[in-house]
JSON list of C-alpha atoms in Angstrom, two decimals:
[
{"chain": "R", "resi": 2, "resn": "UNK", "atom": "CA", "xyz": [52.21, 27.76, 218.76]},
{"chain": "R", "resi": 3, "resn": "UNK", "atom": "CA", "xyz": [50.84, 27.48, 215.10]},
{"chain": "R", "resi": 4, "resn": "UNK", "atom": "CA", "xyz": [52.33, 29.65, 212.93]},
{"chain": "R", "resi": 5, "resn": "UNK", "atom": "CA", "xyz": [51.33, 30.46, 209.08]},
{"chain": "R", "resi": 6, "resn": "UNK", "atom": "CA", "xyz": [53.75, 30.55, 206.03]},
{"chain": "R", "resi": 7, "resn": "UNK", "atom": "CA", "xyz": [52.31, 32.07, 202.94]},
{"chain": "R", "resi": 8, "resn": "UNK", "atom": "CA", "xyz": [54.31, 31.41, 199.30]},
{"chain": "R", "resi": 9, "resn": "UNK", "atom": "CA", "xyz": [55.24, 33.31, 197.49]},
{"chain": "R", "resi": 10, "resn": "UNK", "atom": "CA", "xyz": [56.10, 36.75, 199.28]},
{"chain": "R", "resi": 11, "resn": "UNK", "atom": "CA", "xyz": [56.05, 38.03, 196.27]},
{"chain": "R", "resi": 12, "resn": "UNK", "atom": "CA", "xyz": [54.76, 37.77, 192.85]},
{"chain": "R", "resi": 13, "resn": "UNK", "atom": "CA", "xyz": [54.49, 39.33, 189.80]},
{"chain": "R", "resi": 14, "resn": "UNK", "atom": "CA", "xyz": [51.57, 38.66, 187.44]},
{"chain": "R", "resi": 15, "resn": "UNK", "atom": "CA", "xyz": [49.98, 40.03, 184.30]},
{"chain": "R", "resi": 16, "resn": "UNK", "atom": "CA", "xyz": [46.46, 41.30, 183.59]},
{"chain": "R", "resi": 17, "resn": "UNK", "atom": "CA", "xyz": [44.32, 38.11, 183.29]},
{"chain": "R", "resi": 18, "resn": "UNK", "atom": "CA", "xyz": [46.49, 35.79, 184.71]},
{"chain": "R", "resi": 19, "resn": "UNK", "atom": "CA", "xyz": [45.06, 33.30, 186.74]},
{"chain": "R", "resi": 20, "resn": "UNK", "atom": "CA", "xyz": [47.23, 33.42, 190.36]},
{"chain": "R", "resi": 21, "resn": "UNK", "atom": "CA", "xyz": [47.41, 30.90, 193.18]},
{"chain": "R", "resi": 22, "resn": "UNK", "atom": "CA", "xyz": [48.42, 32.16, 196.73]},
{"chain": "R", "resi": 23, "resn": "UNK", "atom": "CA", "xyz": [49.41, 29.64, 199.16]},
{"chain": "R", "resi": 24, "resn": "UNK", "atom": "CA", "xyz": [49.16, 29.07, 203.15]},
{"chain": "R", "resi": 25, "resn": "UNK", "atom": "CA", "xyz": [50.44, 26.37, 205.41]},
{"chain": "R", "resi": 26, "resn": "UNK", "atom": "CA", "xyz": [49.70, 26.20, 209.02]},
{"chain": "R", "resi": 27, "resn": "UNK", "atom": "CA", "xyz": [52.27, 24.33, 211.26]},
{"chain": "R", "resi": 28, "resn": "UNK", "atom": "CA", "xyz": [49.58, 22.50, 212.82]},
{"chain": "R", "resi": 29, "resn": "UNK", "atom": "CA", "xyz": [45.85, 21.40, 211.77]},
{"chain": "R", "resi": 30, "resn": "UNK", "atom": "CA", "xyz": [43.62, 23.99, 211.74]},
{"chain": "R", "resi": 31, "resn": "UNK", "atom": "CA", "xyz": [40.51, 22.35, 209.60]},
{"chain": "R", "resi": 32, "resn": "UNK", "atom": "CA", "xyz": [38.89, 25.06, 207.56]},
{"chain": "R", "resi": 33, "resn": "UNK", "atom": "CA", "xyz": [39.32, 28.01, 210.38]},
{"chain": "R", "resi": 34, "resn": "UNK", "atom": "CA", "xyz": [41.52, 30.25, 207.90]},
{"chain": "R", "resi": 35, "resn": "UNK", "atom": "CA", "xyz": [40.28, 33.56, 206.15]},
{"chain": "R", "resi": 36, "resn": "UNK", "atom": "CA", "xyz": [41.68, 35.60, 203.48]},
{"chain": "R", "resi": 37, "resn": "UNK", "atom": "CA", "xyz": [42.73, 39.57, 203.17]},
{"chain": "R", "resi": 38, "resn": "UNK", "atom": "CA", "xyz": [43.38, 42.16, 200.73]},
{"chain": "R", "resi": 39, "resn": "UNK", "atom": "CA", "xyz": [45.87, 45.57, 201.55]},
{"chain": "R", "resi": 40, "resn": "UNK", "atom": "CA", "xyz": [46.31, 47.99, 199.33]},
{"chain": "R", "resi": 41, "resn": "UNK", "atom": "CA", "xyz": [48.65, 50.49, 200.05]},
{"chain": "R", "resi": 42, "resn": "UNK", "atom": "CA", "xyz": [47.69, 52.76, 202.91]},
{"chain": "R", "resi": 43, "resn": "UNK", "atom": "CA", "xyz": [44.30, 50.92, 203.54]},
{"chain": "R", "resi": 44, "resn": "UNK", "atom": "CA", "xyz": [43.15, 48.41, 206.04]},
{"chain": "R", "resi": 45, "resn": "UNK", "atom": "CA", "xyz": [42.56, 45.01, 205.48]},
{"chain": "R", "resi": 46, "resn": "UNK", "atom": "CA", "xyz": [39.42, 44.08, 203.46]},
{"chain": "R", "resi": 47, "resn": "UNK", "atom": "CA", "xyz": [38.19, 40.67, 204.23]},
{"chain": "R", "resi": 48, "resn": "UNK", "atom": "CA", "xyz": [38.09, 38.24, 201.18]},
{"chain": "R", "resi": 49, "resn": "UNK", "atom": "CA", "xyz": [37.00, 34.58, 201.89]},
{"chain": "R", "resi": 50, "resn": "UNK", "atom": "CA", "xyz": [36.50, 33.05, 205.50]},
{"chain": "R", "resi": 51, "resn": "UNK", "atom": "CA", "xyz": [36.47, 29.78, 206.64]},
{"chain": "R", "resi": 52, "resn": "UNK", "atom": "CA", "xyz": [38.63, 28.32, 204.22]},
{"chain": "R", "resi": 53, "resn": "UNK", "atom": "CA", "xyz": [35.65, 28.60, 201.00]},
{"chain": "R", "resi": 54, "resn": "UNK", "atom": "CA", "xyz": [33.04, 31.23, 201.81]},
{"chain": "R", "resi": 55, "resn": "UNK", "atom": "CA", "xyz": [33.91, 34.40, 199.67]},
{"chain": "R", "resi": 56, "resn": "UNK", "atom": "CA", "xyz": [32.17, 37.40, 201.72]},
{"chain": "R", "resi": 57, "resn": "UNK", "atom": "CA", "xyz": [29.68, 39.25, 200.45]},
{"chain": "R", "resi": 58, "resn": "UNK", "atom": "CA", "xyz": [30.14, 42.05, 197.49]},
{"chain": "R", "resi": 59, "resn": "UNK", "atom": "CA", "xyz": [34.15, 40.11, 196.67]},
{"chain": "R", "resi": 60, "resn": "UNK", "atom": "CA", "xyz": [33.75, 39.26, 192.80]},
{"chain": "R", "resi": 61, "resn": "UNK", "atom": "CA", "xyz": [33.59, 35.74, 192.13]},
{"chain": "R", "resi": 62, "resn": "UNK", "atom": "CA", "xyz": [36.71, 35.44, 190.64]},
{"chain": "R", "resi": 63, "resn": "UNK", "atom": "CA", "xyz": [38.35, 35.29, 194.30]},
{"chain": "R", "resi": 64, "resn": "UNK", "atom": "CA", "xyz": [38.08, 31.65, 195.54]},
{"chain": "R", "resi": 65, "resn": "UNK", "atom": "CA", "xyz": [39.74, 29.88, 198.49]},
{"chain": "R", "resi": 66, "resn": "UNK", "atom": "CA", "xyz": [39.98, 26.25, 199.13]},
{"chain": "R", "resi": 67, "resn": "UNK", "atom": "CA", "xyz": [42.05, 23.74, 201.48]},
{"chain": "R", "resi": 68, "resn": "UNK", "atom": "CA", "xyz": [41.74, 22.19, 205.20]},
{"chain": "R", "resi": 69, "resn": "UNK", "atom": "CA", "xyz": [43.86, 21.05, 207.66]},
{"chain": "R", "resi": 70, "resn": "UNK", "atom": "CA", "xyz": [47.61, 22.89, 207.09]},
{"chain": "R", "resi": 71, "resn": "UNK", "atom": "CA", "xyz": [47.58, 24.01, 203.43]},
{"chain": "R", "resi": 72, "resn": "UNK", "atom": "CA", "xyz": [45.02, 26.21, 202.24]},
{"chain": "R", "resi": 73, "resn": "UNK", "atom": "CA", "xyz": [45.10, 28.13, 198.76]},
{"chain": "R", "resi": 74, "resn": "UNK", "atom": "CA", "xyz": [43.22, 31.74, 197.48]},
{"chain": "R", "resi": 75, "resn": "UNK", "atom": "CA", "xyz": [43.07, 31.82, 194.02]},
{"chain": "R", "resi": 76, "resn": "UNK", "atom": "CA", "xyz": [42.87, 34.73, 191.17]},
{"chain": "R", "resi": 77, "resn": "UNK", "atom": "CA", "xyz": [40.96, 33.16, 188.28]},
{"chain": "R", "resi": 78, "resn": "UNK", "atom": "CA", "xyz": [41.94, 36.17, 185.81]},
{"chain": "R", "resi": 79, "resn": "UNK", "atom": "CA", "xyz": [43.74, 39.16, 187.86]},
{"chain": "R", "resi": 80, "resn": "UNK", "atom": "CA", "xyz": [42.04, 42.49, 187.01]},
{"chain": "R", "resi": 81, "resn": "UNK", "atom": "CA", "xyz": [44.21, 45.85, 187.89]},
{"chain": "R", "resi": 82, "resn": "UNK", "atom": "CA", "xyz": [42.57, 46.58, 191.12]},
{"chain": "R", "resi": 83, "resn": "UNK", "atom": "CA", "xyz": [43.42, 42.94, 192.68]},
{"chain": "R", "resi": 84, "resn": "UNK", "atom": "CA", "xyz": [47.50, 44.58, 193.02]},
{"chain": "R", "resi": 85, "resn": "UNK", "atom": "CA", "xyz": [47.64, 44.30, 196.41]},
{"chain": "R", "resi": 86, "resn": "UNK", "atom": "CA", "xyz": [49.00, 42.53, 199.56]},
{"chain": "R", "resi": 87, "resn": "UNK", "atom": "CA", "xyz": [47.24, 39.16, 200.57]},
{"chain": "R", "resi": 88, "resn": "UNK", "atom": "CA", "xyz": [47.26, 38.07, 204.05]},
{"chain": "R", "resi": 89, "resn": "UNK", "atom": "CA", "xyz": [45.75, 34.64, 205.61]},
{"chain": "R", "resi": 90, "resn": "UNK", "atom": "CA", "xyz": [44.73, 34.54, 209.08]},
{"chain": "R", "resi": 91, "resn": "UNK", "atom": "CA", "xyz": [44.11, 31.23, 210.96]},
{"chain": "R", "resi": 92, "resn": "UNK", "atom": "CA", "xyz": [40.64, 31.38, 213.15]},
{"chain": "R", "resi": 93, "resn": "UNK", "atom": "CA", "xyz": [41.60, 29.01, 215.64]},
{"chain": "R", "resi": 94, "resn": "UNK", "atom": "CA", "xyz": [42.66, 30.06, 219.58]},
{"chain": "R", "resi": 95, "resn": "UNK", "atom": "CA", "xyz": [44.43, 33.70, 218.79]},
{"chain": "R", "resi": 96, "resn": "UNK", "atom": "CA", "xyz": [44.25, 35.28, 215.78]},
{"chain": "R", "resi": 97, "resn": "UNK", "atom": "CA", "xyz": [47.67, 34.75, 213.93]},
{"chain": "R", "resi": 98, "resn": "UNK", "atom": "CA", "xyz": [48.29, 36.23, 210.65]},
{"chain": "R", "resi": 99, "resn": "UNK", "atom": "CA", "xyz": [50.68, 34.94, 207.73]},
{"chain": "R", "resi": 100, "resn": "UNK", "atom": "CA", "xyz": [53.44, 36.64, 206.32]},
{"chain": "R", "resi": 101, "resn": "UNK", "atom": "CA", "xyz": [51.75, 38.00, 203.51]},
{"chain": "R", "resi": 102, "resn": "UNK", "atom": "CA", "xyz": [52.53, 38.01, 199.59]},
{"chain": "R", "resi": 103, "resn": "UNK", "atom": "CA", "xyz": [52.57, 41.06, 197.57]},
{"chain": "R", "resi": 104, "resn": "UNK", "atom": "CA", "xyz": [51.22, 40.95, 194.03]},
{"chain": "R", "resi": 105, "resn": "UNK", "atom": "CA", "xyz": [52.87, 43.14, 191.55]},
{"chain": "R", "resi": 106, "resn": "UNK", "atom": "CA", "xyz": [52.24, 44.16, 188.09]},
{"chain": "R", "resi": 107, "resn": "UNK", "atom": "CA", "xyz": [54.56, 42.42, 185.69]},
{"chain": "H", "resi": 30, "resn": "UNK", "atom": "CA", "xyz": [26.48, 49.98, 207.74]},
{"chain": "H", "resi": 31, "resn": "UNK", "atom": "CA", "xyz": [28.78, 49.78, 211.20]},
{"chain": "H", "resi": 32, "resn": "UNK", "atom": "CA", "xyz": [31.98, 51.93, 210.65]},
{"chain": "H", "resi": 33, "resn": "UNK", "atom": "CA", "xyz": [34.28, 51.86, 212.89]},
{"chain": "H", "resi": 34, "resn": "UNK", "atom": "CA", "xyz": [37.19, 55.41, 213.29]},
{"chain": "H", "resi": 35, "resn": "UNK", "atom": "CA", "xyz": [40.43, 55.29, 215.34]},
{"chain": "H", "resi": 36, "resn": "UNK", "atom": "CA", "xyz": [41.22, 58.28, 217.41]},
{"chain": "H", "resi": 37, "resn": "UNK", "atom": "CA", "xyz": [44.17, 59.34, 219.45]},
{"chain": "H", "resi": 38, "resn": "UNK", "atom": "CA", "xyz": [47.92, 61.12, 219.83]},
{"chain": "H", "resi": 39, "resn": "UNK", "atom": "CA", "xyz": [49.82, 60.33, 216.70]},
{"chain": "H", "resi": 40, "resn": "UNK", "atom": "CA", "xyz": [52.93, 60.74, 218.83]},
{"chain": "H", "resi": 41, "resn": "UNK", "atom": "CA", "xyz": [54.23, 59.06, 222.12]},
{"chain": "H", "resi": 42, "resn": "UNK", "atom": "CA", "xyz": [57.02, 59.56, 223.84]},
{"chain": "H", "resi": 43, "resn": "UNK", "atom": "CA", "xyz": [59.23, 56.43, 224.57]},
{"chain": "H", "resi": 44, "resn": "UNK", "atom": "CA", "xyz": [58.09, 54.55, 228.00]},
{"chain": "H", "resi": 45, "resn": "UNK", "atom": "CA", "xyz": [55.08, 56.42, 227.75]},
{"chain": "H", "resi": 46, "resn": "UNK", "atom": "CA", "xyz": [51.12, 54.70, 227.25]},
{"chain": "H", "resi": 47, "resn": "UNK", "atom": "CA", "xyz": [49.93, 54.75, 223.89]},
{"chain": "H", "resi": 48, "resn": "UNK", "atom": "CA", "xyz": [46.18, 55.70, 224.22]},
{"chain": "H", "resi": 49, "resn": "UNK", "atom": "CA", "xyz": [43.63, 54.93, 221.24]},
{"chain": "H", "resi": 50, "resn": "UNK", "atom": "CA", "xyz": [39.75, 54.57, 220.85]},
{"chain": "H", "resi": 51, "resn": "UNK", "atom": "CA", "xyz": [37.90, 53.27, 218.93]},
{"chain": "H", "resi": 52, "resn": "UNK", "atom": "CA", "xyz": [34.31, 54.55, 217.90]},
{"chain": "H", "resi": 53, "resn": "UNK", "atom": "CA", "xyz": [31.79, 52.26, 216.49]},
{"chain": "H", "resi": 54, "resn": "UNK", "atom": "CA", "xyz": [28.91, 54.17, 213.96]},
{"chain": "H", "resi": 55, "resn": "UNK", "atom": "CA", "xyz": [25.87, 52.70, 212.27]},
{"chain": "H", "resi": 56, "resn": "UNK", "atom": "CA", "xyz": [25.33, 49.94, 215.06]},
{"chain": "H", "resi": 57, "resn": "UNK", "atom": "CA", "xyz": [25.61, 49.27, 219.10]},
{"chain": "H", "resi": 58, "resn": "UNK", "atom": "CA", "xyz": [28.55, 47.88, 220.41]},
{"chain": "H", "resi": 59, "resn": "UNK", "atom": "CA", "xyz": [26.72, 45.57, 222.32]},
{"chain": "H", "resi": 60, "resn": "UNK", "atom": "CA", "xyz": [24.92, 44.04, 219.44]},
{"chain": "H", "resi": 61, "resn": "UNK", "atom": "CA", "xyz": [25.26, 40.62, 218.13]},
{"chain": "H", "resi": 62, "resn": "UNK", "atom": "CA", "xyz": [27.95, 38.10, 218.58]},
{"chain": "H", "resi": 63, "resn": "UNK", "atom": "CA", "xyz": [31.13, 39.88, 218.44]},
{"chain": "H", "resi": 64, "resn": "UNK", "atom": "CA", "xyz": [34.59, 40.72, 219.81]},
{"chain": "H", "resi": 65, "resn": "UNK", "atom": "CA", "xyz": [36.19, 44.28, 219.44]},
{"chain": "H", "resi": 66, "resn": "UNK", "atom": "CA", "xyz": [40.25, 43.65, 218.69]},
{"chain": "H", "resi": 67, "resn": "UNK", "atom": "CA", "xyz": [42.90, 46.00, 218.26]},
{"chain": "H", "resi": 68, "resn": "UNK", "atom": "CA", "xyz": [45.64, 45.04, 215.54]},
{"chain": "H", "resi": 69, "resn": "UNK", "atom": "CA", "xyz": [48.83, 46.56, 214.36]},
{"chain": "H", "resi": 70, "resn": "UNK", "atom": "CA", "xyz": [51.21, 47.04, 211.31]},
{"chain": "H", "resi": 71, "resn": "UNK", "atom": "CA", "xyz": [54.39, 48.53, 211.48]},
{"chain": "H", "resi": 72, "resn": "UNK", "atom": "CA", "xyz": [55.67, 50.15, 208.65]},
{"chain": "H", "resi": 73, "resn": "UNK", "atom": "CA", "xyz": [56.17, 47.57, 205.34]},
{"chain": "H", "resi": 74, "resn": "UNK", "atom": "CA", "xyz": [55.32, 44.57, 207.61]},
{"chain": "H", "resi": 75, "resn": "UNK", "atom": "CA", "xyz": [52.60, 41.95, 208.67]},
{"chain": "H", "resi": 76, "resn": "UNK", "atom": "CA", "xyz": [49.45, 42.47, 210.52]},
{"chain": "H", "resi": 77, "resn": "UNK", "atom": "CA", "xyz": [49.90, 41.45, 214.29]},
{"chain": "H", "resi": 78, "resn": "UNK", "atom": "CA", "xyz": [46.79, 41.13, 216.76]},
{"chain": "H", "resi": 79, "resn": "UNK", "atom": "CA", "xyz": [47.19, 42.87, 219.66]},
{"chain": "H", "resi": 80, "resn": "UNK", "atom": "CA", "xyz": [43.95, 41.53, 221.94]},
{"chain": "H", "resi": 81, "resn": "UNK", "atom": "CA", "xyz": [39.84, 42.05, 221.86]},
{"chain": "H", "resi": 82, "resn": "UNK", "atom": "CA", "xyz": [37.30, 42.67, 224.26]},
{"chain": "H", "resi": 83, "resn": "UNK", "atom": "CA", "xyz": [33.70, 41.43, 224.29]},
{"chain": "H", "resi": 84, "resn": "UNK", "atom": "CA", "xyz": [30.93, 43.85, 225.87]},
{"chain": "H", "resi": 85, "resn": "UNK", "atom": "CA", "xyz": [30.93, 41.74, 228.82]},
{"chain": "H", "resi": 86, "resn": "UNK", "atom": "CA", "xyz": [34.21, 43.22, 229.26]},
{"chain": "H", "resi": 87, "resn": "UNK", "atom": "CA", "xyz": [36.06, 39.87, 229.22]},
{"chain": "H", "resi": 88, "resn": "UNK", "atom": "CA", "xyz": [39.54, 40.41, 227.44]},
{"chain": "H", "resi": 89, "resn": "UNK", "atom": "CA", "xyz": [42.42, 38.28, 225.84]},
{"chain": "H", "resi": 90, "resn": "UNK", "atom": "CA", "xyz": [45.45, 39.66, 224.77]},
{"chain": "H", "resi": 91, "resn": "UNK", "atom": "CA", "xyz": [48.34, 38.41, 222.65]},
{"chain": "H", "resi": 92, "resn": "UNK", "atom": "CA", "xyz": [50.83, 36.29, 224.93]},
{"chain": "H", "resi": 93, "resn": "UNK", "atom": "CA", "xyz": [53.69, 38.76, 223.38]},
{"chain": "H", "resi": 94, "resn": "UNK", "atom": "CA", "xyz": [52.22, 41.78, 224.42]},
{"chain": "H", "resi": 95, "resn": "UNK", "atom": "CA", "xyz": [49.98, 41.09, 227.52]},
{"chain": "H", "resi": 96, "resn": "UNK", "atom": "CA", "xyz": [51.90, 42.59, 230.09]},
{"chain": "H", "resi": 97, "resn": "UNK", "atom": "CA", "xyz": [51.70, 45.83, 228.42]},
{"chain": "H", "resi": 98, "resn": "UNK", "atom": "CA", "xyz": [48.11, 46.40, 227.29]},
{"chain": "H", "resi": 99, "resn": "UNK", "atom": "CA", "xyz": [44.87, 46.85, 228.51]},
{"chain": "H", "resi": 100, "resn": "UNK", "atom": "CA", "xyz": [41.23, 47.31, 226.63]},
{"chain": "H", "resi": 101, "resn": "UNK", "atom": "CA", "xyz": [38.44, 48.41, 227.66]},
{"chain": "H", "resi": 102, "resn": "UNK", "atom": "CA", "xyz": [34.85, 49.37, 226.51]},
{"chain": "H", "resi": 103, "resn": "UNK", "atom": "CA", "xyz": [32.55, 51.90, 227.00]},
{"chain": "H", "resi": 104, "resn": "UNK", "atom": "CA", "xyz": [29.38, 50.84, 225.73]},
{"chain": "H", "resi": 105, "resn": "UNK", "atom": "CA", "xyz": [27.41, 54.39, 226.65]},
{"chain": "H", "resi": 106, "resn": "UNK", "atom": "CA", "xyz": [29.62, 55.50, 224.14]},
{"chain": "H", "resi": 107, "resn": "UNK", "atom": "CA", "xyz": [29.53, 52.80, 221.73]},
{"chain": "H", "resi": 108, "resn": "UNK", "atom": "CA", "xyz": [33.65, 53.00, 222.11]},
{"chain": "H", "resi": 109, "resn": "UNK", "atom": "CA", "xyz": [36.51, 50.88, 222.66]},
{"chain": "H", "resi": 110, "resn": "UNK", "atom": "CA", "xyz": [40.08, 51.42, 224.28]},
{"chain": "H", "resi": 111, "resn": "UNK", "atom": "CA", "xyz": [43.37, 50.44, 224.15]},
{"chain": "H", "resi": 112, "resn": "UNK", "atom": "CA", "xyz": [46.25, 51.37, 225.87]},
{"chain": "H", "resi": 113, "resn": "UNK", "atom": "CA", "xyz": [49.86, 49.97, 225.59]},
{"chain": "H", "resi": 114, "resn": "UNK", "atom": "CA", "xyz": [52.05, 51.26, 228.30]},
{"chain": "H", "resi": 115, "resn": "UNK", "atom": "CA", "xyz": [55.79, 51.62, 228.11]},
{"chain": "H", "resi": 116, "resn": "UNK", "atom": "CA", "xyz": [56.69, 52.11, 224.25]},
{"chain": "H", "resi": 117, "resn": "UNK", "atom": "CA", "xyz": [59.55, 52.02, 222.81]},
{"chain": "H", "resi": 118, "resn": "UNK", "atom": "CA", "xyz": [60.40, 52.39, 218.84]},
{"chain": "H", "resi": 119, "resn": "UNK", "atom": "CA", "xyz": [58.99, 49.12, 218.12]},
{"chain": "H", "resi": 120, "resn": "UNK", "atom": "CA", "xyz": [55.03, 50.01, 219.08]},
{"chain": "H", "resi": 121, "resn": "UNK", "atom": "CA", "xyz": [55.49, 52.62, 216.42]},
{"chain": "H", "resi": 122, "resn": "UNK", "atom": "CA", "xyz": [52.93, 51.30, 213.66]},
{"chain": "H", "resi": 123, "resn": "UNK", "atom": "CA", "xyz": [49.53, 52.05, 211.92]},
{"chain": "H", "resi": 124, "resn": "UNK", "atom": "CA", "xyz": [47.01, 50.93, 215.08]},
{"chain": "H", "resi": 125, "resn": "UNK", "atom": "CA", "xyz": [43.63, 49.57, 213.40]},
{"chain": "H", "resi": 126, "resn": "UNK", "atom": "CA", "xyz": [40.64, 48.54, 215.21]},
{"chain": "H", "resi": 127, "resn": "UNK", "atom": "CA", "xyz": [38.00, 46.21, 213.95]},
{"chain": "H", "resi": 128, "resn": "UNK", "atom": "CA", "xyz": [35.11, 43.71, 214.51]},
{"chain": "H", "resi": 129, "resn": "UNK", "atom": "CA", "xyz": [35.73, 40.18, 215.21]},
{"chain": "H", "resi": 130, "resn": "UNK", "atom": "CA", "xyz": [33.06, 37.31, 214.73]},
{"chain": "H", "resi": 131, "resn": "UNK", "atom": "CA", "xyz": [32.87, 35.69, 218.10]},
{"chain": "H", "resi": 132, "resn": "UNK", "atom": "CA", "xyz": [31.82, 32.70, 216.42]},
{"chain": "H", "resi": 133, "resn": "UNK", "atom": "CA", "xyz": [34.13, 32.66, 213.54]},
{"chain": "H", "resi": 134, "resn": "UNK", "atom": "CA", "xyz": [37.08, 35.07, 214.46]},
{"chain": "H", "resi": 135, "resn": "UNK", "atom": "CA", "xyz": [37.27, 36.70, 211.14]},
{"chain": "H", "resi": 136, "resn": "UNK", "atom": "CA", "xyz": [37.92, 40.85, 210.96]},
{"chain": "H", "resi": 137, "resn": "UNK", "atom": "CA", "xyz": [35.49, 42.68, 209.08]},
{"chain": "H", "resi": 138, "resn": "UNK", "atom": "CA", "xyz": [35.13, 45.89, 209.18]},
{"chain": "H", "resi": 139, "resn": "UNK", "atom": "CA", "xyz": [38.42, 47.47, 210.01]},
{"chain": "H", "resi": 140, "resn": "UNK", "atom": "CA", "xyz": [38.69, 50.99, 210.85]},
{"chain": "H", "resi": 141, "resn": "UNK", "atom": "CA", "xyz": [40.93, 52.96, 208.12]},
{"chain": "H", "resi": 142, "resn": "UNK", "atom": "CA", "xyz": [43.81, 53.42, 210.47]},
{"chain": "H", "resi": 143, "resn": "UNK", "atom": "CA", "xyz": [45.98, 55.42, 212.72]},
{"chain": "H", "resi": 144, "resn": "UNK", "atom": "CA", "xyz": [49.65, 55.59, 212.52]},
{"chain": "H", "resi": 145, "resn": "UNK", "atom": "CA", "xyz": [51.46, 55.85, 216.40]},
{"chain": "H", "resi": 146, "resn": "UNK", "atom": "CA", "xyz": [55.03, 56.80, 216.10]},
{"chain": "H", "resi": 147, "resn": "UNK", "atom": "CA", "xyz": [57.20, 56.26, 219.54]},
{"chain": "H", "resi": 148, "resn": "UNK", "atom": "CA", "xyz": [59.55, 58.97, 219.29]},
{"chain": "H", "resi": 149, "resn": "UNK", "atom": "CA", "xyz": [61.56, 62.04, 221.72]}
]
């Protein structure tokens, strides 16, 4: 079974700060991963989708890149309403999410 | 835009069957290219999908939890089902329900939610 290992779990970043989330799969994948934001007692909002595509209405400063087992979502400058809980999700067979890494202000 | 809204007993009784539904709004269910999939959260953990439905009515369910659920749709009513029978403690989470790409597997929308707790 492929499983997903985000890095950090945690992480604590400033106002402007450009922030890189990380996710390996176990196994190949190719570019079947997607990207979520939680904020606290909310659903999941969808952020970027297979691997690159940012979803309509998410500010440009969301990107997501990688293929294969490591895939990254990055913050280019972190604005107080991106403090939330990230969560990949692989696309492939069942849908498997990762761990998920909180991002707190520091 | 579709919505989708979670509806059901916020409390079960351990062994019991969890009952939810899920009503779609702004759209038909039986509409484009898309599954209907249940996920869960327990309290201050990760997301966990529990299995999806396509209007056909063909199913898959997580390996972990197959024996225990079933879904079902009922497309008169533009709604969705799940039910999860004997609970215990651990099924106690915040339920969500959402739209899958069938050709893409991505979630989006989610409904906002419904927390189940398993408790006497």
């Amino acid at each position: 079974d492929i499983q997903l290992t985000q890095s950090p779990s945690f992480l604590s970043a400033s106002v402007g700060d450009r922030v890189t989330i990380t996710c390996r799969a176990s196994q190949g994948i190719s570019s079947y991963l997607a990207w979520y934001q939680q904020k606290p007692g909310k659903a999941p909002k969808l952020l970027i989708y297979a691997a690159s595509t940012l979803q309509s209405g998410v500010p440009s400063r969301f990107s997501g890149s990688g293929s294969g087992t490591e895939f990254t979502l990055t913050i280019s400058s972190l604005q107080p309403e991106d403090f939330a809980t990230y969560y990949c999700q692989q696309l492939n067979s069942y849908p498997l999410f990762g761990g998920g890494t909180k991002v707190e202000i520091k | 835009q579709v919505q989708l809204q979670e509806s059901g007993p916020g409390l079960v009784k351990p062994s019991q069957t969890l009952s939810l539904t899920c009503t779609v709004s702004g759209g038909s269910i039986s509409s484009g290219s898309y599954y209907w999939s249940w996920i869960r959260q327990p309290a201050g953990k990760g997301l966990e999908w529990i299995g999806r439905i396509y209007t056909s009515g063909s199913t898959n369910y997580n390996p972990s939890l197959k024996s225990r659920v079933t879904i079902s749709v009922d497309t008169s009513k533009n709604q969705f089902s799940l039910k999860l029978s004997s609970v215990t403690a651990a099924d106690t989470a915040v339920y969500y329900c959402a739209r899958e790409l069938s050709r893409g597997n991505w979630f989006d929308p989610w409904g906002q939610g419904t927390l189940v707790t398993v408790s006497s």
